[in-house]
Coordinates of C-alpha atoms in Angstrom, one line a residue:
M3 CA 29.0 -71.0 -11.8
E4 CA 28.4 -67.0 -10.6
I5 CA 27.8 -66.2 -7.4
A6 CA 26.8 -62.6 -6.3
L7 CA 28.3 -60.2 -3.1
I8 CA 25.2 -57.8 -2.4
G9 CA 27.2 -54.7 -1.3
A10 CA 30.5 -54.0 -1.5
G11 CA 31.8 -52.7 2.0
P12 CA 33.9 -54.3 4.7
R13 CA 32.3 -57.5 4.9
N14 CA 31.9 -58.6 1.0
L15 CA 35.6 -57.3 0.3
M16 CA 36.4 -59.7 3.4
A17 CA 34.8 -62.3 1.6
L18 CA 36.0 -62.0 -2.0
E19 CA 39.6 -62.3 -0.5
R20 CA 38.2 -65.4 1.5
V21 CA 36.9 -66.6 -1.8
I22 CA 39.8 -66.0 -3.6
S23 CA 42.2 -67.6 -1.3
W24 CA 40.1 -70.9 -0.6
A25 CA 40.3 -71.1 -4.3
A26 CA 44.2 -71.0 -4.5
K27 CA 44.3 -73.7 -1.4
N28 CA 41.8 -76.2 -2.8
Q29 CA 42.8 -75.1 -6.5
W30 CA 39.4 -74.6 -8.1
Q31 CA 39.1 -75.8 -11.7
E32 CA 35.8 -74.8 -12.6
H33 CA 35.2 -71.2 -14.0
L34 CA 33.7 -68.9 -11.7
L35 CA 32.7 -65.1 -12.3
I36 CA 31.8 -62.7 -9.1
H37 CA 29.5 -60.0 -9.4
I38 CA 29.6 -57.3 -7.2
F39 CA 27.1 -55.0 -6.3
D40 CA 26.8 -51.7 -5.2
P41 CA 25.5 -48.6 -6.4
F42 CA 28.1 -46.5 -4.2
G43 CA 30.8 -48.5 -5.6
I44 CA 33.9 -50.0 -3.4
A45 CA 33.2 -49.2 0.1
G46 CA 29.7 -48.9 -0.3
R47 CA 27.5 -45.9 1.1
V48 CA 29.3 -45.7 4.6
W49 CA 32.5 -45.6 3.8
N50 CA 32.5 -43.2 0.7
P51 CA 36.0 -42.1 0.0
N52 CA 34.6 -38.7 -1.2
Q53 CA 32.6 -38.1 1.6
N54 CA 33.5 -34.9 3.9
H55 CA 36.9 -35.5 6.0
E56 CA 34.9 -34.3 9.2
F57 CA 33.4 -37.9 9.6
K58 CA 36.0 -40.0 11.6
M59 CA 35.8 -43.4 12.7
N60 CA 35.1 -44.6 16.2
S61 CA 37.9 -46.7 16.3
L62 CA 42.0 -46.7 16.3
A63 CA 43.3 -47.0 12.7
A64 CA 45.9 -49.4 14.2
K65 CA 42.9 -51.6 15.3
I66 CA 41.6 -52.1 11.5
T67 CA 42.1 -54.3 9.6
L68 CA 40.5 -56.4 6.3
Y69 CA 43.0 -59.3 6.8
T70 CA 43.0 -62.9 8.7
D71 CA 45.8 -63.1 11.1
S72 CA 47.1 -66.1 13.8
S73 CA 44.2 -65.6 16.2
V74 CA 41.6 -66.2 13.6
E75 CA 40.3 -69.3 14.1
I76 CA 39.0 -70.4 10.5
N77 CA 39.5 -73.9 7.9
G78 CA 40.7 -71.4 5.4
P79 CA 44.3 -70.3 4.5
I80 CA 45.6 -67.1 6.7
E81 CA 46.3 -64.2 4.5
D82 CA 48.2 -61.5 6.5
G83 CA 48.0 -57.7 5.5
P84 CA 48.4 -54.4 6.8
T85 CA 46.1 -52.9 8.9
L86 CA 44.6 -49.4 8.1
L87 CA 47.3 -47.8 10.2
Q88 CA 49.8 -49.8 8.8
W89 CA 48.5 -49.2 5.0
A90 CA 48.5 -45.6 5.3
Q91 CA 52.1 -45.7 6.5
Q92 CA 53.1 -47.6 3.5
F93 CA 50.9 -47.6 0.6
G94 CA 48.5 -44.7 1.3
I95 CA 49.9 -41.8 -0.2
Q96 CA 51.1 -43.5 -3.6
F97 CA 47.5 -45.0 -3.8
I98 CA 45.9 -41.9 -3.3
N99 CA 48.1 -40.2 -5.7
S100 CA 47.3 -42.6 -8.3
E101 CA 43.8 -42.5 -7.9
S102 CA 41.2 -39.3 -8.2
F103 CA 39.6 -39.3 -5.0
K104 CA 37.7 -35.6 -4.6
R105 CA 39.8 -34.4 -1.3
S106 CA 43.1 -36.3 -2.3
N107 CA 45.2 -33.3 -0.6
L108 CA 42.9 -33.8 2.9
L109 CA 43.7 -37.4 2.8
I110 CA 47.0 -36.9 2.3
Q111 CA 47.5 -34.6 4.9
E112 CA 45.3 -36.8 7.5
I113 CA 48.0 -39.4 6.4
E114 CA 51.0 -37.6 7.2
Q115 CA 49.8 -36.8 10.9
M116 CA 48.9 -40.7 11.5
N117 CA 49.9 -42.8 14.4
Q118 CA 49.5 -45.2 16.8
D119 CA 46.6 -43.0 18.5
S120 CA 44.9 -41.8 15.4
Y121 CA 41.3 -42.0 14.6
A122 CA 41.2 -42.0 11.2
S123 CA 38.2 -40.2 8.7
R124 CA 35.8 -42.7 7.0
A125 CA 36.7 -41.6 3.9
L126 CA 40.3 -43.0 4.4
F127 CA 39.0 -46.5 5.5
G128 CA 37.1 -46.1 1.9
V129 CA 40.3 -45.5 0.4
Y130 CA 41.7 -48.3 2.2
Q131 CA 38.8 -50.5 1.1
Q132 CA 39.7 -49.2 -2.8
W133 CA 43.3 -50.4 -2.7
F134 CA 42.2 -54.0 -0.9
Y135 CA 40.1 -54.6 -3.6
Q136 CA 42.5 -54.0 -6.5
K137 CA 45.0 -56.2 -4.6
Q138 CA 42.3 -58.9 -4.7
L139 CA 42.2 -58.5 -8.6
L140 CA 45.3 -59.0 -8.9
R141 CA 45.4 -62.3 -7.3
L142 CA 42.6 -63.5 -9.5
P143 CA 43.6 -67.2 -10.9
S144 CA 42.6 -67.5 -14.6
N145 CA 39.5 -69.1 -14.0
I146 CA 37.8 -66.7 -11.8
A147 CA 36.8 -63.1 -13.2
V148 CA 34.8 -60.3 -10.8
Q149 CA 32.5 -58.1 -12.0
L150 CA 31.9 -54.9 -10.4
H151 CA 28.1 -53.6 -10.8
E152 CA 27.4 -49.9 -9.5
E153 CA 23.2 -50.9 -9.5
L154 CA 21.3 -51.4 -6.4
I155 CA 19.6 -54.7 -6.6
T156 CA 15.9 -54.8 -5.8
N157 CA 15.1 -58.4 -5.4
V158 CA 16.1 -62.0 -5.4
Q159 CA 14.0 -64.7 -6.4
R160 CA 15.0 -68.7 -6.0
T161 CA 14.6 -71.1 -8.9
E162 CA 13.8 -74.6 -9.4
E163 CA 17.0 -75.7 -9.8
Q164 CA 18.3 -73.8 -6.3
H165 CA 19.9 -71.2 -8.3
F166 CA 19.1 -67.6 -7.6
I167 CA 17.7 -64.4 -10.0
V168 CA 19.2 -61.2 -8.6
I169 CA 17.6 -58.1 -9.8
S170 CA 18.3 -54.9 -10.4
E171 CA 16.8 -52.2 -11.9
S172 CA 17.9 -52.8 -15.5
A173 CA 19.2 -56.7 -15.5
A174 CA 18.8 -59.7 -13.9
Y175 CA 21.7 -62.4 -13.3
D176 CA 21.4 -66.1 -12.3
V177 CA 24.0 -67.0 -9.7
N178 CA 24.6 -70.2 -7.3
A179 CA 25.1 -68.4 -4.2
I180 CA 24.5 -65.0 -2.7
S181 CA 26.3 -62.8 0.8
A182 CA 24.2 -60.2 1.4
A183 CA 25.8 -57.0 3.8
L184 CA 23.6 -54.6 3.6
G185 CA 24.8 -52.1 5.8
E186 CA 22.4 -49.4 7.6
G187 CA 19.2 -48.3 5.3
T188 CA 16.4 -46.5 6.4
N189 CA 12.9 -47.2 7.4
Q190 CA 9.4 -45.5 6.6
P191 CA 8.7 -42.5 8.9
T192 CA 6.3 -42.6 12.0
S193 CA 3.4 -40.9 12.2
E194 CA 5.6 -38.3 14.1
Q195 CA 8.1 -37.9 12.0
R196 CA 5.3 -37.5 9.1
Q197 CA 3.3 -34.8 11.0
L198 CA 6.9 -32.9 12.1
S199 CA 7.7 -33.0 8.2
E200 CA 4.4 -31.7 7.2
Y201 CA 4.6 -28.6 9.7
A202 CA 8.2 -27.9 8.7
Q203 CA 6.4 -27.5 5.1
D204 CA 3.6 -25.2 6.2
N205 CA 5.9 -23.0 8.4
D206 CA 8.2 -22.6 6.1
L207 CA 10.9 -24.7 8.5
T208 CA 14.0 -27.6 8.1
Y209 CA 13.3 -30.9 9.2
V210 CA 15.8 -33.3 8.6
P211 CA 14.6 -36.6 8.9
I212 CA 16.9 -40.3 9.9
A213 CA 19.0 -40.2 7.7
Y214 CA 23.2 -40.5 6.7
P215 CA 24.6 -37.6 8.3
S216 CA 27.0 -37.5 5.2
E217 CA 24.5 -37.5 2.7
V218 CA 22.6 -34.3 4.1
D219 CA 23.1 -30.7 2.7
L220 CA 23.3 -28.5 5.7
D221 CA 24.3 -25.5 3.7
D222 CA 21.2 -23.6 3.7
I223 CA 21.2 -23.4 7.4
E224 CA 22.5 -20.1 8.2
P225 CA 24.1 -18.4 11.3
R226 CA 21.0 -17.0 12.1
D227 CA 19.4 -19.9 12.7
H228 CA 18.8 -21.9 15.7
V229 CA 18.6 -25.8 15.6
I230 CA 17.4 -28.6 17.4
I231 CA 19.4 -32.0 17.0
R232 CA 17.3 -34.5 18.7
G233 CA 19.9 -37.4 19.8
L234 CA 23.4 -37.4 21.6
G235 CA 25.1 -40.7 19.6
L236 CA 27.1 -40.3 17.2
S237 CA 25.0 -38.5 14.5
F238 CA 24.8 -36.1 16.4
I239 CA 28.2 -35.4 16.9
D240 CA 28.4 -35.7 12.9
Y241 CA 26.1 -33.3 12.9
L242 CA 27.7 -31.1 14.9
S243 CA 31.3 -31.2 13.1
E244 CA 29.3 -30.4 10.1
L245 CA 27.5 -27.4 11.7
T246 CA 30.8 -25.9 13.1
E247 CA 34.3 -27.6 12.2
R248 CA 33.2 -27.4 8.6
R249 CA 32.3 -23.8 9.0
G250 CA 35.4 -22.2 9.5
G251 CA 35.2 -22.8 13.6
Q252 CA 38.5 -24.1 14.9
F253 CA 39.6 -26.1 18.2
I254 CA 42.3 -24.6 19.8
R255 CA 44.6 -25.9 22.7
N256 CA 46.3 -24.5 25.1
E257 CA 49.6 -24.7 26.6
N258 CA 48.0 -27.3 29.0
G259 CA 46.1 -29.0 26.4
D260 CA 42.6 -28.0 27.0
M261 CA 40.6 -27.2 24.2
S262 CA 38.6 -24.2 23.1
Y263 CA 36.4 -23.3 20.2
Q264 CA 37.1 -20.2 18.2
R265 CA 33.9 -19.3 16.0
S266 CA 34.0 -18.6 12.3
G267 CA 30.6 -16.5 12.8
D268 CA 28.8 -19.2 10.3
E269 CA 27.9 -21.2 13.0
P270 CA 24.2 -21.3 13.8
T271 CA 22.9 -21.7 17.5
I272 CA 22.5 -25.1 18.1
Y273 CA 19.9 -27.2 21.0
A274 CA 20.3 -30.7 21.7
S275 CA 19.3 -33.8 23.8
S276 CA 18.2 -37.0 24.0
R277 CA 16.7 -39.1 26.8
K278 CA 19.4 -39.5 29.0
G279 CA 20.7 -36.1 28.5
L280 CA 24.2 -36.8 28.0
P281 CA 26.3 -37.8 25.2
Y282 CA 28.2 -41.2 25.1
H283 CA 31.1 -41.9 27.3
A284 CA 34.2 -40.8 25.6
R285 CA 36.6 -44.2 24.6
G286 CA 39.8 -44.4 26.8
R287 CA 43.2 -43.8 25.6
D288 CA 44.5 -46.9 24.3
E289 CA 47.2 -48.1 26.5
K290 CA 46.9 -51.8 25.2
L291 CA 48.9 -53.5 22.4
V292 CA 47.0 -55.0 19.4
G293 CA 45.3 -57.9 20.3
E294 CA 46.0 -57.5 24.0
L295 CA 43.3 -58.6 26.1
Y296 CA 42.1 -58.5 29.7
P297 CA 41.9 -61.8 31.2
K298 CA 38.1 -63.2 31.9
H299 CA 37.1 -64.7 35.1
F300 CA 33.4 -64.9 35.4
L301 CA 31.6 -64.8 31.8
T302 CA 34.5 -66.9 30.4
D303 CA 34.9 -68.6 26.9
R304 CA 34.9 -71.5 28.3
F305 CA 31.4 -71.2 30.6
V306 CA 30.1 -69.8 27.5
N307 CA 31.2 -72.5 24.8
Q308 CA 30.1 -75.0 27.7
M309 CA 26.6 -74.0 27.4
I310 CA 26.7 -73.4 24.0
A311 CA 27.7 -77.6 23.7
D312 CA 25.1 -78.1 26.5
K313 CA 22.3 -76.4 25.0
T314 CA 21.7 -74.8 28.7
Q315 CA 20.5 -71.6 29.5
I316 CA 21.0 -68.7 32.6
S317 CA 18.4 -66.1 33.6
G318 CA 18.9 -62.4 32.2
D319 CA 19.7 -61.3 35.5
Q320 CA 22.1 -64.1 35.5
F321 CA 23.8 -62.9 32.3
L322 CA 24.1 -59.2 34.2
Q323 CA 25.6 -60.7 37.3
L324 CA 28.3 -62.1 35.0
V325 CA 28.9 -59.4 33.1
F326 CA 28.8 -56.7 36.1
S327 CA 31.6 -58.5 37.7
E328 CA 33.7 -58.5 35.3
V329 CA 33.6 -55.1 35.0
E330 CA 33.8 -54.3 38.8
Y331 CA 36.9 -56.9 39.1
T332 CA 38.6 -54.7 36.9
Y333 CA 37.4 -51.4 38.3
Y334 CA 38.4 -52.5 41.8
I335 CA 41.8 -54.0 40.5
R336 CA 42.9 -50.7 38.7
L337 CA 41.5 -48.8 42.1
M338 CA 43.6 -50.8 44.5
E339 CA 47.1 -51.4 42.5
P340 CA 48.8 -48.3 43.9
R341 CA 47.6 -48.8 47.4
L342 CA 48.1 -52.4 47.9
S343 CA 51.3 -54.2 48.0
D344 CA 51.6 -57.3 45.6
D345 CA 50.8 -59.7 48.2
Q346 CA 47.9 -57.8 48.7
L347 CA 46.8 -57.5 45.6
V348 CA 46.9 -61.5 45.0
A349 CA 45.1 -62.0 47.6
F350 CA 42.4 -59.0 47.1
K351 CA 42.1 -60.7 43.2
Q352 CA 41.5 -64.3 44.8
E353 CA 38.7 -62.9 47.2
L354 CA 37.3 -61.1 44.6
R355 CA 37.0 -64.2 42.1
A356 CA 36.1 -66.1 44.9
S357 CA 33.0 -64.0 45.5
A358 CA 31.5 -63.1 42.2
K359 CA 27.6 -62.7 43.4
D360 CA 28.7 -60.0 46.3
F361 CA 31.6 -58.0 46.2
K362 CA 30.3 -55.9 49.3
P363 CA 32.2 -57.7 52.1
I364 CA 35.7 -57.4 49.9
L365 CA 34.9 -53.7 49.5
D366 CA 33.7 -53.2 53.2
K367 CA 37.2 -55.4 54.4
Y368 CA 39.5 -53.6 52.4
S369 CA 38.1 -50.2 53.4
I370 CA 36.8 -49.0 49.6
S371 CA 34.5 -45.8 50.2
N372 CA 31.2 -45.5 49.0
D373 CA 31.9 -42.8 46.7
E374 CA 34.5 -45.1 44.9
R375 CA 32.2 -48.1 44.3
L376 CA 30.7 -48.8 40.9
D377 CA 26.8 -48.1 41.6
W378 CA 24.8 -49.2 38.1
K379 CA 22.2 -47.6 38.7
V380 CA 24.3 -44.3 38.6
L381 CA 26.0 -45.6 35.5
A382 CA 23.1 -45.9 33.6
N383 CA 21.7 -42.0 34.5
P384 CA 24.3 -40.5 35.8
V385 CA 22.5 -36.8 36.3
P386 CA 21.5 -35.8 39.9
N387 CA 18.6 -34.3 41.0
V388 CA 18.8 -31.0 39.9
K389 CA 16.0 -28.9 39.1
D390 CA 17.0 -26.3 37.1
T391 CA 18.9 -25.5 33.7
L392 CA 21.5 -23.4 35.4
A393 CA 22.2 -26.3 37.6
F394 CA 22.1 -28.8 35.0
T395 CA 24.6 -26.9 32.8
D396 CA 27.3 -26.8 35.9
F397 CA 26.9 -30.2 36.4
L398 CA 27.1 -30.8 32.6
K399 CA 30.2 -28.9 32.3
K400 CA 31.9 -30.9 35.2
Y401 CA 31.0 -34.0 34.2
L402 CA 32.2 -33.7 30.6
Q403 CA 35.6 -32.6 32.2
Q404 CA 36.0 -35.4 34.4
D405 CA 34.7 -37.9 31.3
I406 CA 37.8 -36.4 29.7
D407 CA 39.7 -36.5 32.6
M408 CA 39.2 -40.3 32.9
A409 CA 39.6 -41.5 29.3
K410 CA 43.0 -39.5 28.7
A411 CA 44.2 -41.5 32.1
G412 CA 44.2 -44.5 29.7
N413 CA 42.5 -47.9 29.6
K414 CA 45.4 -49.6 31.6
T415 CA 45.3 -47.3 34.3
N416 CA 42.3 -45.1 35.5
P417 CA 39.6 -47.8 37.3
F418 CA 36.7 -46.7 35.4
T419 CA 38.0 -46.4 31.6
S420 CA 39.6 -49.7 32.6
A421 CA 36.5 -51.2 33.0
M422 CA 34.4 -49.8 30.5
E423 CA 37.2 -51.3 28.0
K424 CA 36.6 -54.7 30.0
L425 CA 32.8 -54.2 29.0
R426 CA 34.2 -53.6 25.5
E427 CA 36.1 -57.0 25.3
L428 CA 33.4 -59.1 26.5
R429 CA 31.5 -58.2 23.0
S430 CA 32.3 -62.0 22.0
N431 CA 30.7 -63.8 24.8
I432 CA 28.0 -61.2 25.0
R433 CA 27.4 -62.1 21.0
K434 CA 27.1 -65.7 21.9
V435 CA 24.6 -65.5 24.3
V436 CA 22.4 -63.6 22.2
S437 CA 23.0 -65.9 18.9
F438 CA 23.1 -69.0 20.4
N439 CA 19.7 -68.0 22.8
L440 CA 21.4 -68.7 25.8
I441 CA 18.9 -66.4 27.8
S442 CA 15.3 -66.7 27.8
N443 CA 13.6 -64.9 24.8
D444 CA 11.8 -63.3 28.0
D445 CA 14.5 -62.2 29.1
Y446 CA 16.2 -61.3 25.9
V447 CA 13.5 -59.1 25.2
R448 CA 13.4 -57.7 28.9
I449 CA 16.5 -57.3 30.3
F450 CA 18.8 -57.5 26.7
L451 CA 16.8 -55.3 24.7
N452 CA 15.3 -53.0 26.7
Y453 CA 17.7 -52.3 29.5
F454 CA 21.5 -54.0 28.5
N455 CA 21.5 -52.8 24.9
A456 CA 21.1 -48.9 26.2
L457 CA 23.5 -49.2 28.8
N458 CA 26.3 -50.9 26.8
S459 CA 26.0 -48.1 24.2
F460 CA 26.2 -45.2 26.3
L461 CA 29.2 -47.0 28.1
A462 CA 31.3 -48.7 25.9
V463 CA 30.3 -47.4 22.2
G464 CA 31.1 -43.8 22.9
P465 CA 33.3 -41.5 20.5
P466 CA 37.0 -40.5 20.7
I467 CA 38.0 -38.1 23.5
F468 CA 38.3 -35.2 21.3
R469 CA 34.8 -35.4 20.5
I470 CA 33.9 -35.1 24.4
E471 CA 36.3 -32.3 24.4
Q472 CA 34.8 -30.3 21.2
I473 CA 31.4 -30.5 22.9
L474 CA 32.5 -29.4 26.4
A475 CA 34.3 -25.9 24.0
L476 CA 31.0 -25.6 22.2
I477 CA 29.2 -25.4 25.3
K478 CA 31.8 -22.6 26.5
S479 CA 31.8 -21.1 23.7
S480 CA 27.6 -20.8 23.8
V481 CA 27.5 -22.5 20.2
L482 CA 25.6 -25.5 21.9
T483 CA 23.4 -25.8 24.2
L484 CA 22.8 -29.4 25.9
I485 CA 18.9 -28.8 27.4
G486 CA 18.9 -31.7 30.0
P487 CA 17.1 -34.9 30.4
D488 CA 13.5 -36.5 28.8
M489 CA 13.7 -34.2 25.9
I490 CA 10.5 -33.2 24.4
V491 CA 10.2 -31.8 21.0
E492 CA 6.7 -29.8 19.6
T493 CA 5.8 -27.6 17.1
E494 CA 4.2 -23.9 18.5
N495 CA 3.3 -20.7 16.7
G496 CA 4.7 -21.5 14.0
H497 CA 8.1 -23.1 15.4
F498 CA 9.5 -26.4 16.7
T499 CA 10.0 -26.3 20.0
T500 CA 12.1 -28.4 22.4
Y501 CA 12.5 -28.3 27.0
S502 CA 13.8 -31.1 29.4
K503 CA 10.6 -32.5 31.3
S504 CA 13.1 -32.9 33.7
L505 CA 13.8 -29.9 34.7
N506 CA 11.3 -27.6 32.1
D507 CA 12.1 -24.5 33.2
V508 CA 13.0 -23.3 29.9
R509 CA 12.0 -23.7 26.5
Y510 CA 13.8 -23.2 23.4
E511 CA 12.4 -22.4 19.9
A512 CA 14.1 -22.7 16.2
N513 CA 13.1 -22.8 12.6
V514 CA 15.7 -26.4 11.9
L515 CA 15.3 -29.6 13.1
I516 CA 17.7 -32.4 12.6
E517 CA 17.0 -35.9 13.6
G518 CA 20.4 -37.0 15.0
R519 CA 20.0 -41.1 15.5
L520 CA 20.9 -43.7 13.2
P521 CA 18.4 -46.1 11.4
S522 CA 17.4 -48.8 13.4
P523 CA 17.3 -52.0 11.2
N524 CA 13.7 -53.4 10.6
A525 CA 12.8 -55.5 8.0
S526 CA 9.0 -55.4 8.8
H527 CA 9.4 -51.3 8.2
T528 CA 12.5 -50.9 6.1
R529 CA 12.4 -48.8 2.9
N530 CA 15.2 -51.4 1.2
K531 CA 13.3 -52.8 -1.7
L532 CA 15.5 -55.9 -1.8
V533 CA 14.9 -56.8 2.5
K534 CA 10.7 -55.8 1.5
N535 CA 10.7 -58.4 -1.3
I536 CA 12.5 -60.7 0.3
V537 CA 10.4 -60.6 3.2
S538 CA 7.0 -60.7 1.1
S539 CA 7.6 -63.5 -1.5
G540 CA 8.6 -65.3 1.8
L541 CA 12.2 -66.1 0.6
G542 CA 13.2 -64.5 4.3
R543 CA 11.4 -63.5 7.3
P544 CA 11.7 -61.2 10.0
Y545 CA 13.0 -62.8 13.4
S546 CA 10.6 -63.5 15.7
L547 CA 11.0 -65.1 19.8
I548 CA 7.5 -66.7 20.9
L549 CA 7.1 -65.5 25.2
A550 CA 6.1 -67.7 27.7
N551 CA 2.7 -66.0 27.8
G552 CA 2.3 -67.3 24.1
D553 CA 3.1 -63.4 22.5
Q554 CA 4.8 -63.3 19.2
Y555 CA 7.5 -60.3 19.5
T556 CA 8.8 -59.5 16.2
T557 CA 12.5 -57.9 16.1
G558 CA 14.0 -56.2 13.4
A559 CA 16.2 -58.7 11.9
L560 CA 16.4 -61.0 9.0
D561 CA 16.0 -64.2 10.4
V562 CA 19.8 -66.0 9.7
T563 CA 21.3 -69.4 10.9
V564 CA 23.9 -69.0 13.7
D565 CA 26.6 -70.9 12.0
T566 CA 26.2 -70.0 8.4
A567 CA 24.6 -66.9 8.6
E568 CA 22.0 -68.6 5.7
L569 CA 18.5 -67.0 5.5
I570 CA 15.7 -68.6 6.6
D571 CA 12.3 -68.2 5.0
K572 CA 9.1 -68.1 6.2
Q573 CA 9.1 -71.7 6.7
G574 CA 11.4 -71.4 8.9
I575 CA 13.6 -73.7 6.1
P576 CA 17.5 -72.1 6.0
V577 CA 17.9 -71.3 2.2
S578 CA 21.2 -72.8 1.3
N579 CA 23.9 -70.7 0.0
F580 CA 21.8 -67.4 0.6
F581 CA 24.1 -65.8 3.0
V582 CA 23.0 -62.5 4.8
W583 CA 25.0 -60.8 7.7
G584 CA 25.7 -57.3 9.2
L585 CA 23.2 -55.1 10.5
S586 CA 20.4 -56.4 8.8
T587 CA 20.5 -59.0 11.1
E588 CA 20.8 -56.8 14.1
Q589 CA 18.9 -58.2 17.4
R590 CA 19.3 -61.7 15.8
H591 CA 22.9 -61.2 16.6
W592 CA 24.6 -58.3 18.3
L593 CA 26.5 -55.2 17.7
T594 CA 26.7 -56.3 14.3
N595 CA 28.8 -53.0 13.0
G596 CA 32.1 -51.8 13.6
A597 CA 35.1 -52.9 11.4
P598 CA 37.2 -55.9 12.0
I599 CA 39.7 -56.0 14.9
P600 CA 43.1 -57.5 14.2
G601 CA 44.4 -60.0 16.9
V602 CA 41.4 -60.9 18.9
N603 CA 39.7 -63.6 16.7
D604 CA 37.0 -61.1 14.9
V605 CA 33.6 -62.5 14.4
R606 CA 33.6 -61.0 10.7
L607 CA 36.6 -62.3 9.4
R608 CA 35.6 -66.1 10.9
M609 CA 31.8 -65.2 9.2
A610 CA 33.8 -64.3 5.9
D611 CA 35.6 -67.6 5.8
K612 CA 32.8 -69.6 6.5
I613 CA 30.7 -68.3 3.6
A614 CA 34.0 -68.8 1.7
E615 CA 34.1 -72.2 3.0
L616 CA 30.5 -73.3 2.0
I617 CA 31.1 -71.9 -1.4
D618 CA 34.0 -74.1 -1.7
G619 CA 31.5 -76.7 -0.7
I620 CA 29.5 -75.9 -4.1
I621 CA 32.6 -75.5 -6.1
E622 CA 33.2 -79.7 -4.5

């Protein structure tokens, strides 16, 4: 028997470990050959151990793992192992010294400085994956072999015997099962992007399309250049780091811990913005233990699981209210803890839990001022009605400093930071709402995709605190200008130009334009040959929704089964033993990126075990 793991990033490495564990549990006798395909090798594209060291992860190293633990509800055996931080401190330096990584010295320096509050480089997570892979090879029984192929898989065909032919550019492999975890891809450029590229060629400008920042060469950008970055998400931060810190600039803290930026003289002038005009909120200083979670009172596990069992739905407005009530409850408890006695606090909690739909009478009763109350409209759009660039910049500096101060106060201390941590903790149940269609198709599109997704990203998917500190320091040093909300990019007089539609009092010219955004998975417009061929052959299909008016809404996801992640073909029939999970299924599922978290019954670890269990069924 042979199986194929397409993609050698975290998901398929977990699947490999789970297959080996199931083989040991049930004492497989049949010979098994496991093919792993990835042109970038173990750790894949995003976590390449040899990428520039400035690219950082968005999660604490202490809260990243590839191993199962006692919290994970699975049928397979639990195999404990070190988190990323534990591995780094116990095994990292020795392993790095035994290998030949491009930036070994930087990786070792990083490990020597790591602690519970550290965010690892993406390269170091890639090294951890390579160590994990080698550990799995040492566990192999004599009847199981693994072959790594640094090849790009371009197609899969199903045979009459219900096998699959996995096709690369140079070979074909007959396998019984497939796990495809393809990671981020790129899409066909839009007409606007093609026009911008052509304009750049015609006018001797530089245009950087949507791409992985780690794979973009910015060395030709000179200090005299003016650069526009469109987007203020995580790719923006990557590009910002490449154009400043990697060019010799230094972020320096004074005796009070405040950060400033010391120029190297090699930085270009940077203009950046987005529709909202603000970077994502900083992640709060983590005061919680591994596996520690706030209790849920409204969007509870019991409530969601009962809906799944009963096959019932709630309205999109009800969904939002449950999420908002959970977040607000945490906020107001943290706000009032210093003001109330123990007995008063117990009563306050009980009153909030009994009034899920409207906290206002209770807030009035406890004299919580309007200025202290969470306003979701303001949270979604914090920029006040400023009319010019000077006023916006003044607001911006105060806003970023406030965000830094709240985040530093900690996610069990500061009311806002604690509330946003609660929003992150709701992800497991929000994923179930999406995966099990617990709201209508119309509400999923109208409320979830068109409103909640962006709000959640802005509030709860932001960078570590130090990144927001760096943005503020670069603004104060005049290296970076955030131009204001509703960013417009145009071409004019042989240059790129940008301005804020909301302010429109200053226009900025540049000779470099960078699309500082990550590609969104789109099965209908992807450049990924495998996904294109799967869809065109009918072996797979994009995930579509039928709306109440009869219209069909097609998402960017590949359609898969909820419980088993098996691909669904053009006729709507699951393709047995062809598992697709991760970013290719985004919008069929929700928040499919990110690394597994220890101690929280992580969905990614559970899916890895489910895939291995189904492969075990083939063996039997």
